[in-house]
Short mmCIF file of C-alpha atoms and ligand atoms in Angstrom, two decimals:
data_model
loop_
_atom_site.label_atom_id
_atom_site.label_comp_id
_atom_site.label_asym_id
_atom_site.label_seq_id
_atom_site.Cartn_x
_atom_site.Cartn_y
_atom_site.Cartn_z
CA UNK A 1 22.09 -21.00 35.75
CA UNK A 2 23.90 -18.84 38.37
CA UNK A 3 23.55 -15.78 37.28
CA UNK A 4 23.85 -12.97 39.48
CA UNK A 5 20.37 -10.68 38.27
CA UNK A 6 21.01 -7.82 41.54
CA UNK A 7 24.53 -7.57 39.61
CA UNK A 8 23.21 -7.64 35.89
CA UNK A 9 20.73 -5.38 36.49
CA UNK A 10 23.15 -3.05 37.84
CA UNK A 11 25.41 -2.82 35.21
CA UNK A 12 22.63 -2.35 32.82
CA UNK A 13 21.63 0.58 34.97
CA UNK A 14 25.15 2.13 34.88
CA UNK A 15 26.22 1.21 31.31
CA UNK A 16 23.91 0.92 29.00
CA UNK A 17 21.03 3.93 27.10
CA UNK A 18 18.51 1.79 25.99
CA UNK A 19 16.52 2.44 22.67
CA UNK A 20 13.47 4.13 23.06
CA UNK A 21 13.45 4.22 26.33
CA UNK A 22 13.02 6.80 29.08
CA UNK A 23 15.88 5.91 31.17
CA UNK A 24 14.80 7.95 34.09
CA UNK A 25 11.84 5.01 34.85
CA UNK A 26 13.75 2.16 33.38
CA UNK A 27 15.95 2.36 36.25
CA UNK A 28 12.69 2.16 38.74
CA UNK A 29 11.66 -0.50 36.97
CA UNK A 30 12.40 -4.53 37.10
CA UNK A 31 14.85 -5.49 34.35
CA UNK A 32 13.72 -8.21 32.10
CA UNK A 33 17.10 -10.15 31.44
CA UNK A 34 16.51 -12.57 28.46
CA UNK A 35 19.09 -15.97 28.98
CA UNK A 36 17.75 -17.80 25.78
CA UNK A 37 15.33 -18.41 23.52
CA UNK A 38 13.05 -21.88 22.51
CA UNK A 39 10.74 -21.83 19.48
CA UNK A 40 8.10 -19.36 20.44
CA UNK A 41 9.16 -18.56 23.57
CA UNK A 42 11.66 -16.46 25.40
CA UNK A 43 13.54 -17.42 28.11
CA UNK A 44 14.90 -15.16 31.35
CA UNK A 45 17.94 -15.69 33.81
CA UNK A 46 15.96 -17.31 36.04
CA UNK A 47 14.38 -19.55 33.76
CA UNK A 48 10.73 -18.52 33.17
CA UNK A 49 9.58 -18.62 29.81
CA UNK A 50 7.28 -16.07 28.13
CA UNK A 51 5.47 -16.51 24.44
CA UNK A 52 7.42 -14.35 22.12
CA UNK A 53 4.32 -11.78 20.98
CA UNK A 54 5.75 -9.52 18.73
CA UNK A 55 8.73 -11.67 17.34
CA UNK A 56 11.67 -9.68 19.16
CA UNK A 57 10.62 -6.28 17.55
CA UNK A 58 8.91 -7.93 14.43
CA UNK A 59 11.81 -10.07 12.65
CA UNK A 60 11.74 -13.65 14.25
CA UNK A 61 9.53 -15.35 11.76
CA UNK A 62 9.94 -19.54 12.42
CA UNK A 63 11.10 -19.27 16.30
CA UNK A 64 13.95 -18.92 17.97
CA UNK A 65 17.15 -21.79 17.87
CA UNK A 66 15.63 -23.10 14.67
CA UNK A 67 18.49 -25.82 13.90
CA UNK A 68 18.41 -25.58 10.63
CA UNK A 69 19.44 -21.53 10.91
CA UNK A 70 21.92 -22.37 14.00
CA UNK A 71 23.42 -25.05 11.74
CA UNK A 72 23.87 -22.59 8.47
CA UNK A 73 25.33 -19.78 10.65
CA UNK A 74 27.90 -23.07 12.41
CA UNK A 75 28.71 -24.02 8.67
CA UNK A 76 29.02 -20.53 7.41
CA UNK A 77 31.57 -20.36 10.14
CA UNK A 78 33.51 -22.98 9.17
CA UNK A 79 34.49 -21.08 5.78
CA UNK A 80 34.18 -17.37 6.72
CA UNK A 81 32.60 -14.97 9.31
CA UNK A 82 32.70 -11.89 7.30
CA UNK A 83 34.54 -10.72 3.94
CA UNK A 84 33.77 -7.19 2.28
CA UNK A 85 31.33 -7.23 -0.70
CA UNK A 86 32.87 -4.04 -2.03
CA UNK A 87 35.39 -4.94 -4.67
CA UNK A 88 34.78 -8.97 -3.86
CA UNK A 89 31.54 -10.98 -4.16
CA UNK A 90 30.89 -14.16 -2.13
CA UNK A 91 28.55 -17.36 -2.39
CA UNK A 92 25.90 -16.97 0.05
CA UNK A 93 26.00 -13.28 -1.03
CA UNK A 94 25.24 -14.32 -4.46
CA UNK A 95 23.11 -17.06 -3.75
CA UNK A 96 20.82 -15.18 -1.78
CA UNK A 97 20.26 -12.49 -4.22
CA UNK A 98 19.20 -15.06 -6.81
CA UNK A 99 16.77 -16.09 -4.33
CA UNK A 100 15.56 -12.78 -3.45
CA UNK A 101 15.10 -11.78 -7.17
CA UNK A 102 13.15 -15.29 -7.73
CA UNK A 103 10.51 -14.80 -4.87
CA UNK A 104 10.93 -10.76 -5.39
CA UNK A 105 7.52 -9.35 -7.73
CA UNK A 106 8.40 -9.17 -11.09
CA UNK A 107 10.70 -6.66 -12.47
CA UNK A 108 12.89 -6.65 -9.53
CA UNK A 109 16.13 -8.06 -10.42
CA UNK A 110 18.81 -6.30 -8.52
CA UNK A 111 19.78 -6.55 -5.10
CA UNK A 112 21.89 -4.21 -2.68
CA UNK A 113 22.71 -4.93 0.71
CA UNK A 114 22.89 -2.84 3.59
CA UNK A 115 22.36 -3.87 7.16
CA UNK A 116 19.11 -2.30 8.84
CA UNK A 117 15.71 -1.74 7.56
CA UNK A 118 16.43 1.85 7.69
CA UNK A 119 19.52 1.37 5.83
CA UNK A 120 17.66 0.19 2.97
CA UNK A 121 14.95 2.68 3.26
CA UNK A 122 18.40 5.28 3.27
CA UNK A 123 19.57 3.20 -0.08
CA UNK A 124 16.18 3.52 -1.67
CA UNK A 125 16.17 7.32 -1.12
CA UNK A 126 19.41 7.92 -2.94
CA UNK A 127 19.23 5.79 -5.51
CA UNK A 128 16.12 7.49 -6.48
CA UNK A 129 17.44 10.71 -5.86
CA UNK A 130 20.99 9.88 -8.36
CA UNK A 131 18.53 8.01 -11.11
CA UNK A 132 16.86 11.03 -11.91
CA UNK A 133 20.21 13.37 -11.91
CA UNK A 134 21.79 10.98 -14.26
CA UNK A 135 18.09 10.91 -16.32
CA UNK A 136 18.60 14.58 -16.77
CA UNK A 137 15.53 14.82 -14.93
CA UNK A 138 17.44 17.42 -12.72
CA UNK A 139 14.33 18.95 -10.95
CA UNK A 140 13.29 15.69 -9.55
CA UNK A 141 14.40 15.92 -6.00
CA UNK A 142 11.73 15.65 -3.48
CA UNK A 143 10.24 12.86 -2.10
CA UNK A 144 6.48 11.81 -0.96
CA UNK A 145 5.37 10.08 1.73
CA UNK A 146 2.54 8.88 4.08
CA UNK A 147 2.14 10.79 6.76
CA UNK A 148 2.85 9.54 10.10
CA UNK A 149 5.47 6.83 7.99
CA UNK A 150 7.80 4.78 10.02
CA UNK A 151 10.70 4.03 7.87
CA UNK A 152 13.71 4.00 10.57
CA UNK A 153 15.47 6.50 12.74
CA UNK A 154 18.54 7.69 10.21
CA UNK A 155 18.32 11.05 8.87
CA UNK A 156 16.84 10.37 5.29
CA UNK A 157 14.02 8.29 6.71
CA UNK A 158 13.31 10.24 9.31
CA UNK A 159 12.72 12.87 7.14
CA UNK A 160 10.17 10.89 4.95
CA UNK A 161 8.84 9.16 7.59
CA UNK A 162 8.39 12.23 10.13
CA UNK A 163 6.76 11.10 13.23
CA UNK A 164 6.48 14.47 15.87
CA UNK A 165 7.07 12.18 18.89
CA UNK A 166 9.91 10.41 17.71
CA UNK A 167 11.64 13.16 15.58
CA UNK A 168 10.22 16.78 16.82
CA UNK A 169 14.19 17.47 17.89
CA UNK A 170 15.89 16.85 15.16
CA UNK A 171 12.94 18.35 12.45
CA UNK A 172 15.51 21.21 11.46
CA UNK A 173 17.87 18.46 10.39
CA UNK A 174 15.20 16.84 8.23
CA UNK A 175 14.81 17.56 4.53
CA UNK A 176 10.87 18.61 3.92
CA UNK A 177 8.80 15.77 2.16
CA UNK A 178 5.35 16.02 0.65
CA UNK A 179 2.64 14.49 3.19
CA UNK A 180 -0.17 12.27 1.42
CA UNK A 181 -2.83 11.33 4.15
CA UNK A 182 -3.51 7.72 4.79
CA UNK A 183 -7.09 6.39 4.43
CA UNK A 184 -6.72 5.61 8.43
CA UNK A 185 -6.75 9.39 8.93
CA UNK A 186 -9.45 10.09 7.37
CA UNK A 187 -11.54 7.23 8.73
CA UNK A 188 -10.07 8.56 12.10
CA UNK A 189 -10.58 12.07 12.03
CA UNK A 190 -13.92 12.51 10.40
CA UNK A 191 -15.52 8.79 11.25
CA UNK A 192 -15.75 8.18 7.65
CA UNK A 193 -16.40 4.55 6.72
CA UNK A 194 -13.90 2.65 4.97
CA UNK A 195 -14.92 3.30 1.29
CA UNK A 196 -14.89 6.96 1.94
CA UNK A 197 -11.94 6.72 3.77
CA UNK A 198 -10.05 5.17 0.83
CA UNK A 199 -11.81 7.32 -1.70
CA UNK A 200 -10.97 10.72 0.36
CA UNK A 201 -7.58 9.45 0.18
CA UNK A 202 -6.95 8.51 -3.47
CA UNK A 203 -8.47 11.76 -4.36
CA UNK A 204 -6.06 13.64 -2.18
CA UNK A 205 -2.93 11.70 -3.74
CA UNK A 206 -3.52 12.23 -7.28
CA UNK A 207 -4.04 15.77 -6.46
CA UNK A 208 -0.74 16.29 -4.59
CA UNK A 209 1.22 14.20 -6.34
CA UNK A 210 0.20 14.83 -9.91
CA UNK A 211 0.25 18.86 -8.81
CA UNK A 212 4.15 18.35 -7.64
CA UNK A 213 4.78 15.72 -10.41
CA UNK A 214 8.07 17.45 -12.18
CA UNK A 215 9.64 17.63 -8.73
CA UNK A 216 8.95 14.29 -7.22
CA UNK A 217 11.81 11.83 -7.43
CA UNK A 218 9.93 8.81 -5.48
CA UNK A 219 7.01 8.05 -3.20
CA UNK A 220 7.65 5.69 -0.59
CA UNK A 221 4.99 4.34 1.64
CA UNK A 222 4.16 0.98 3.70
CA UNK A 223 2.08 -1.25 1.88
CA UNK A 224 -1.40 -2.48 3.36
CA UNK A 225 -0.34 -1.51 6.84
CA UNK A 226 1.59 1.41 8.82
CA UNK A 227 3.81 -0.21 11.60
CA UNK A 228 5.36 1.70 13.87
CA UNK A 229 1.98 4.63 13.41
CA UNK A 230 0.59 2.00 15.20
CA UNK A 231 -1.01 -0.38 12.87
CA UNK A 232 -2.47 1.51 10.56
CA UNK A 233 -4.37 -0.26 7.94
CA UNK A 234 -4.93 0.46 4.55
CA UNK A 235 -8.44 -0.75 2.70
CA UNK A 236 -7.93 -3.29 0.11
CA UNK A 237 -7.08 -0.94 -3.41
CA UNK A 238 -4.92 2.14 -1.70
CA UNK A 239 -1.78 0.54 -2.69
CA UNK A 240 -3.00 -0.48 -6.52
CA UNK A 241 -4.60 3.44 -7.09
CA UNK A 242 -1.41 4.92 -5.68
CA UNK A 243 0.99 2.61 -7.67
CA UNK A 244 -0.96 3.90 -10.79
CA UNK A 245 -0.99 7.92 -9.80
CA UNK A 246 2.83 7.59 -9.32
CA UNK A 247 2.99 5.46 -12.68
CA UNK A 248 1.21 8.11 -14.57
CA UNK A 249 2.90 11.07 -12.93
CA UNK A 250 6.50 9.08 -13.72
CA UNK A 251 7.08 9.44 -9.65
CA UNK A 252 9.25 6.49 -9.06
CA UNK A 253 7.74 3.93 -5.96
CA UNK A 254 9.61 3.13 -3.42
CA UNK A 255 8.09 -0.11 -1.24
CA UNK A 256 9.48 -0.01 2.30
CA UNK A 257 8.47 -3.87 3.24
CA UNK A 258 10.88 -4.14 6.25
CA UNK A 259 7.41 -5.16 8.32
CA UNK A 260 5.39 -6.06 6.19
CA UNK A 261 7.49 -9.01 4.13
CA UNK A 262 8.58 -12.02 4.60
CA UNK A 263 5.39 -13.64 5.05
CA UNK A 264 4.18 -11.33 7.40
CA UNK A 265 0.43 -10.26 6.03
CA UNK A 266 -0.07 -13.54 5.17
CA UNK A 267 1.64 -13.51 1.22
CA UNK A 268 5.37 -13.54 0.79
CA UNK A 269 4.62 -9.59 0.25
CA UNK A 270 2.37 -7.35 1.10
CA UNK A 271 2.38 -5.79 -2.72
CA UNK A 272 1.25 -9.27 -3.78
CA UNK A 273 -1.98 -8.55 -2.18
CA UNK A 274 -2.42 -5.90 -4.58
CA UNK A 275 -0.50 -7.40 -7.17
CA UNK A 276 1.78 -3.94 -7.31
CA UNK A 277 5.52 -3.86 -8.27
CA UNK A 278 7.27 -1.07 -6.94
CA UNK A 279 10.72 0.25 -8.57
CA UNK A 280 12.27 -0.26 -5.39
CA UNK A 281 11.84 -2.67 -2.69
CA UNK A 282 13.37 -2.49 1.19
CA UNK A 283 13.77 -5.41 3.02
CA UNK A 284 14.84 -6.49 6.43
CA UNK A 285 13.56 -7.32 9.61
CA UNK A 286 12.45 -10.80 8.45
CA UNK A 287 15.13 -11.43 5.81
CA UNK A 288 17.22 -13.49 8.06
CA UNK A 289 14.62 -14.78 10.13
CA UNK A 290 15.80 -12.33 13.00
CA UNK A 291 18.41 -14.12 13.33
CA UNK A 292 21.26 -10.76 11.93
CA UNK A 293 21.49 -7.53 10.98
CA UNK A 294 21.27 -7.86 7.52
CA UNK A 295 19.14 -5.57 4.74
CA UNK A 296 18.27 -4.99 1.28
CA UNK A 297 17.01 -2.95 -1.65
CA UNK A 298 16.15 -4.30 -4.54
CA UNK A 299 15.53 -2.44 -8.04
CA UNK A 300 14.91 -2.53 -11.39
CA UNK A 301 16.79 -3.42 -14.40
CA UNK A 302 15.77 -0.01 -15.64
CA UNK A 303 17.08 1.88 -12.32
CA UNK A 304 20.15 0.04 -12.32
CA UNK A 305 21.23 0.37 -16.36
CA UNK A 306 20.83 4.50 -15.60
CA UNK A 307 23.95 3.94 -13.29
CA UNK A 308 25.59 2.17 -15.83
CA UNK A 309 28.61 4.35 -17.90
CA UNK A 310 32.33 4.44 -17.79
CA UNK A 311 34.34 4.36 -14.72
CA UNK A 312 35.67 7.64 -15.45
CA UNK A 313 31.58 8.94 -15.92
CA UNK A 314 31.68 8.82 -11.92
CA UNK A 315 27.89 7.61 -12.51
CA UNK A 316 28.47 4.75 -9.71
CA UNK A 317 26.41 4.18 -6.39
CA UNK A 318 28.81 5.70 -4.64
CA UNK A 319 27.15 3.53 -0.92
CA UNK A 320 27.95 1.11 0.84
CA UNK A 321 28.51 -0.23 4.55
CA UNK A 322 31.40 -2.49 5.99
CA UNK A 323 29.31 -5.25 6.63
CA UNK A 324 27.02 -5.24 3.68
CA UNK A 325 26.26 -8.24 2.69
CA UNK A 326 27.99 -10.02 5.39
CA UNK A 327 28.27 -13.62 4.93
CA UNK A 328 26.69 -15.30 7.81
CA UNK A 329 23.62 -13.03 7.27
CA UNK A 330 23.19 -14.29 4.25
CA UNK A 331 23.29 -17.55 4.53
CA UNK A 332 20.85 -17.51 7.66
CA UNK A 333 18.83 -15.54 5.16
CA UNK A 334 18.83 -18.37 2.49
CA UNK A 335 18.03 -21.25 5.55
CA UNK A 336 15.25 -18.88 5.96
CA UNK A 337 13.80 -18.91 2.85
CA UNK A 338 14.18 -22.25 1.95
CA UNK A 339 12.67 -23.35 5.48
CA UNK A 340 9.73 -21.19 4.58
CA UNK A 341 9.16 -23.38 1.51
CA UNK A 342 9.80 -26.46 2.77
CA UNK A 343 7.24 -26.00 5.79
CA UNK A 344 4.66 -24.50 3.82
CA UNK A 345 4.67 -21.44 5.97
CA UNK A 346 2.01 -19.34 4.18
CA UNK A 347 -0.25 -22.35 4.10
CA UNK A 348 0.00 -23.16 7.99
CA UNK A 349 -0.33 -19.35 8.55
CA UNK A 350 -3.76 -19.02 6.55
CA UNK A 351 -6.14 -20.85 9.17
CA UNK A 352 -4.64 -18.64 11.68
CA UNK A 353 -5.22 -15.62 10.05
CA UNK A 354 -9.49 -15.37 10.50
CA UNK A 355 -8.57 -17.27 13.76
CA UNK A 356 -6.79 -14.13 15.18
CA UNK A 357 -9.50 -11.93 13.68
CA UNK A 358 -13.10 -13.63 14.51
CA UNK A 359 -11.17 -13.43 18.45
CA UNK A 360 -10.56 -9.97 17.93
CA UNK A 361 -13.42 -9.32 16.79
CA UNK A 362 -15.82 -11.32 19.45
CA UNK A 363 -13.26 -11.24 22.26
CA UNK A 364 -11.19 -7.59 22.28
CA UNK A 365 -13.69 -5.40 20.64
CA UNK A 366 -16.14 -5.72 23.14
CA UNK A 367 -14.23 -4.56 26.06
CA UNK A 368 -15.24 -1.24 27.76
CA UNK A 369 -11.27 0.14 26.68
CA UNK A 370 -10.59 -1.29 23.10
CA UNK A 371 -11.71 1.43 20.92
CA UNK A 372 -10.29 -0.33 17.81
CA UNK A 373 -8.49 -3.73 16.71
CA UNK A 374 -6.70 -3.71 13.28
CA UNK A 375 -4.99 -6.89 11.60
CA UNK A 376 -3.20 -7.92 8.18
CA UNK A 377 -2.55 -11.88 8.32
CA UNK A 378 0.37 -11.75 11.20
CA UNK A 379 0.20 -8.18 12.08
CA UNK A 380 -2.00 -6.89 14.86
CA UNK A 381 -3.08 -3.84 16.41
CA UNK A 382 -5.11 -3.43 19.25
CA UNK A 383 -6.39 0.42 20.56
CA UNK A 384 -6.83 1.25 24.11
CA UNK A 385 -9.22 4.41 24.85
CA UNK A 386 -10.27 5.74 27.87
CA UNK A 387 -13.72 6.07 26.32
CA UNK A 388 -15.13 5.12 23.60
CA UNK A 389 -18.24 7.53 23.22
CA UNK A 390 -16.99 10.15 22.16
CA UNK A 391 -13.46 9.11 21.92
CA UNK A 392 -10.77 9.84 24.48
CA UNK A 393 -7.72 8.70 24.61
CA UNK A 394 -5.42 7.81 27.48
CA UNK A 395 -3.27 10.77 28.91
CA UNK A 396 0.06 9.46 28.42
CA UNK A 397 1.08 9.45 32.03
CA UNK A 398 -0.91 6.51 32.57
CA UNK A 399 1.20 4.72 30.56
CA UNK A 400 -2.12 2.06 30.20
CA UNK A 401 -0.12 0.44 27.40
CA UNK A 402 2.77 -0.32 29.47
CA UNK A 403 -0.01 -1.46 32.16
CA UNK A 404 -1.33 -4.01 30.05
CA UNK A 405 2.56 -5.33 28.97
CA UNK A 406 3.64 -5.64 32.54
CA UNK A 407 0.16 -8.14 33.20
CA UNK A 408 1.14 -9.70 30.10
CA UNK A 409 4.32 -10.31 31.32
CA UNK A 410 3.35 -11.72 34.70
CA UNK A 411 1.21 -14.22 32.50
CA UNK A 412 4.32 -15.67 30.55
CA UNK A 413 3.53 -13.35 27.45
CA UNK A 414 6.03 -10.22 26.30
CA UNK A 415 4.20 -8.07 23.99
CA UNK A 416 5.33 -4.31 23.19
CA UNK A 417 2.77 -1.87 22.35
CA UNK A 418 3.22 1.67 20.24
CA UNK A 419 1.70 4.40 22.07
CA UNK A 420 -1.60 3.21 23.29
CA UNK A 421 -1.66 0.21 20.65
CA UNK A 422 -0.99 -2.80 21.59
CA UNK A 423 1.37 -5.01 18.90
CA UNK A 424 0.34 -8.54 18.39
CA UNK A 425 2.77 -9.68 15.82
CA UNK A 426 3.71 -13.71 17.18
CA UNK A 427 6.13 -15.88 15.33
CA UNK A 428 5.06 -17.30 11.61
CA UNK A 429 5.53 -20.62 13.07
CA UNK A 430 3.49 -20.07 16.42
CA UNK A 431 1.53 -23.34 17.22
CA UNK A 432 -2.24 -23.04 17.22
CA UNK A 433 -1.96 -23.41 21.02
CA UNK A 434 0.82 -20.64 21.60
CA UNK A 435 -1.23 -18.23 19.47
CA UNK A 436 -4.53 -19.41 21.67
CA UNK A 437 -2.64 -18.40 24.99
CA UNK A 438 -1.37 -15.15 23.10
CA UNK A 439 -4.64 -14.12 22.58
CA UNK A 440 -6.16 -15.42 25.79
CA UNK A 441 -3.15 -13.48 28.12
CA UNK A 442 -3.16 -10.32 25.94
CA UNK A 443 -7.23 -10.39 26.78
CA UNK A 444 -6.80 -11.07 29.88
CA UNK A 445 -4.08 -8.21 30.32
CA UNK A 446 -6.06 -5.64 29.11
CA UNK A 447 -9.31 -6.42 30.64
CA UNK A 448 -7.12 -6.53 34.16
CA UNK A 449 -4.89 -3.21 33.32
CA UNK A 450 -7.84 -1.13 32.14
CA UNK A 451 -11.37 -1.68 34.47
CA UNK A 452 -9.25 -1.90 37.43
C1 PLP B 501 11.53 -1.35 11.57
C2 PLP B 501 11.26 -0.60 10.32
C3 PLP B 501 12.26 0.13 9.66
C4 PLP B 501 13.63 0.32 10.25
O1 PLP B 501 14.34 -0.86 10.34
P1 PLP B 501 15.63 -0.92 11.31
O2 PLP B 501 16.20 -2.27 11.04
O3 PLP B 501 15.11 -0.77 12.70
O4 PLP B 501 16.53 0.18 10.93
C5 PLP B 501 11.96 0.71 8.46
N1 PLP B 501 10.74 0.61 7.92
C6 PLP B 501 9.74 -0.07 8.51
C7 PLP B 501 8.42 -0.17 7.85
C8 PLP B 501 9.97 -0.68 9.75
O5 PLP B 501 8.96 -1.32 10.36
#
């Protein structure tokens, strides 16, 4: 299409600071310029086309140039771009929360936009936080949290979702948070199997939690699977048993679903699997099919009526973003959701999902460097170890993850891995052939990166 890569990739090494990226080796490496995207797959400047693996960081959820979500944005458009939600209210804004609350567990009836998953997570925190102040519940001011949580890179979730890579710089900004240990820990660190993993784990939230009880305002966890830790699952009953501790202990429960919703684990929400409803739910990511940057929180009636008072009270939510709630966001969000109905996405997704795991299963586990493969419905993690009796890991400076990404990518297929996991996380709409050639590259990448 004429474009000039030497030049691009110039001016990407001179202007830009990439996210998560060591700059120093991005600028010995080859620049991946994406041109376009079609369905599944991604498209580069010079034309080659690569499968899509993890959904352009986990939010594209029916493909890419979906006409249906080009033509709401192109009719949005035609009325308004973007209007401010604070002191005005608009239709798609509207609309959308209607649908939210509708496909939303039960109980959650309000809905507050921001624009990023951590955003929402950030929303979550404070309206926690301010419920319990105007409750009179005035020692209620900490928060609880899984450790090794992912729940964005802004202050307030970095500080309940502390990861030491990520955030060791910026730990004396942080305010402390109570650490409950995931069942995956315990399964790690002391080769527990699963029931005593999740047993080990229940045990060790009800005692922390019911012990700091009168000074919890909220727990907030992933359900049924920690992202960004790199996949971690939970066993089937961790998010029911901790729903109940903070339920008895009156800890509110905060449900950070940016991932893990929208279809994701293979139910519109993850807490459906356990049939949980938090008091607060974050969304994003998925919301508008990964289309915009658009987020939200939703709560309970009984959250929201503690805000409620005279103006002159001051007892408002005193948030809020310039684009929250922006318009075209929104309506992308609503094509979304009513594409997801109309093409029966959770039904297509379900022969897929024991698909994905009898190959991980039969086909990854087996190789000499795959010390572990995890997967909820859509959501896949795949462990590389340098050995696998006893376990060893990878020293980091041979970046094997980043080995087996730049095979995959050779092979048509862009996946990005966390640490030495490797992030399967395709499309909700990927064809059974696409998600065959997925499978069969990623293999083949690994196999190729690691017994070379
Ligand atoms: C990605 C993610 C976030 C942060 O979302 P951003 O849109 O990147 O700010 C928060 N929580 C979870 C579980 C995530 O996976």
């Amino acid at each position: 299409m004429g474009w000039d890569y030497k030049e691009l990739k110039q001016l990407d090494h001179t202007h830009l600071w990439h996210p998560f990226a060591q700059m120093q080796e991005w600028m010995r490496e080859e620049l991946l310029i994406i041109e376009r995207g079609e369905g599944s797959y991604l498209v580069d400047i010079h034309g080659r086309k690569y499968i899509d693996g993890v959904s352009s960081l986990w939010c594209n959820l029916y493909g890419h140039q979906r006409q249906e979500l080009d033509e709401a944005i192109r009719n949005q458009l035609d009325r308004i771009a973007h209007t401010t939600f604070l002191g005005l209210s608009h239709v798609p804004g509207i609309k959308l929360a209607q649908k939210l609350t509708e496909i939303a567990p039960p109980g959650l009836q309000r809905v507050f936009y921001s624009d990023s998953g951590s955003t929402a997570v950030e929303v979550a925190l404070k309206m926690a936080f301010q419920y319990w102040q105007l409750k009179g519940e005035k020692n209620r001011t900490r928060f609880a949290s899984l450790a090794e949580a992912y729940h964005g890179d802004t202050v307030g979730a970095m500080s309940v979702g502390y990861s030491e890579v990520f955030h060791r710089f910026h730990r004396p900004l942080l305010f402390p948070a109570l650490r409950i240990s995931p069942p995956h820990v315990f399964r790690c660190l002391h080769k527990m199997s699963e029931q005593d993993a999740l047993k080990a784990a229940i045990e060790e939230a009800e005692e922390q939690l019911s012990k700091e009880r009168d000074s919890l305002a909220a727990f907030v966890m992933e359900p049924l699977m920690q992202g960004a830790a790199g996949m971690w699952s939970q066993p089937p009953g961790y998010v029911k048993s901790l729903s109940e501790i903070c339920r008895r202990n009156r800890i509110l429960l905060i449900l950070d679903e940016v991932a893990t919703g929208f279809g994701r684990t293979g139910r519109m929400f993850a807490c459906e699997h356990e049939d949980v409803s938090p008091d607060l739910l974050c969304l994003g990511k998925g919301m508008t099919a990964g289309y915009l940057p658009l987020a939200a929180t939703l709560a309970t009636e009984e959250i929201f009526a503690a805000f409620l008072g005279e103006y002159k009270e001051l007892k408002s939510f005193f948030h809020g973003h310039t684009y929250t709630g922006n318009p075209l966001g929104c309506s992308v969000a609503l094509a979304g959701l009513d594409l997801f109905q109309k093409e029966k996405i959770l039904e297509k997704m379900q022969p897929k999902i024991p698909y994905i795991k009898s190959r991980l299963e039969r086909d990854f586990l087996p190789l000499a460097h795959v010390g572990d493969v995890r997967q909820c419905g859509f959501m896949v993690g795949i462990e590389l170890v340098e050995e696998k009796v006893p376990l060893r890991k990878y020293p980091p400076e041979k970046r094997m993850a980043n080995r087996v990404v730049l095979e995959a990518r050779r092979r048509g297929v862009i996946v990005r891995p966390l640490g030495d996991v490797i992030v399967l996380m395709p499309p909700l709409t990927i064809s059974a052939d696409e998600l065959k050639t997925l499978l069969d590259v990623t293999h083949e990448s690994i196999r190729l990166a690691s017994e070379s």
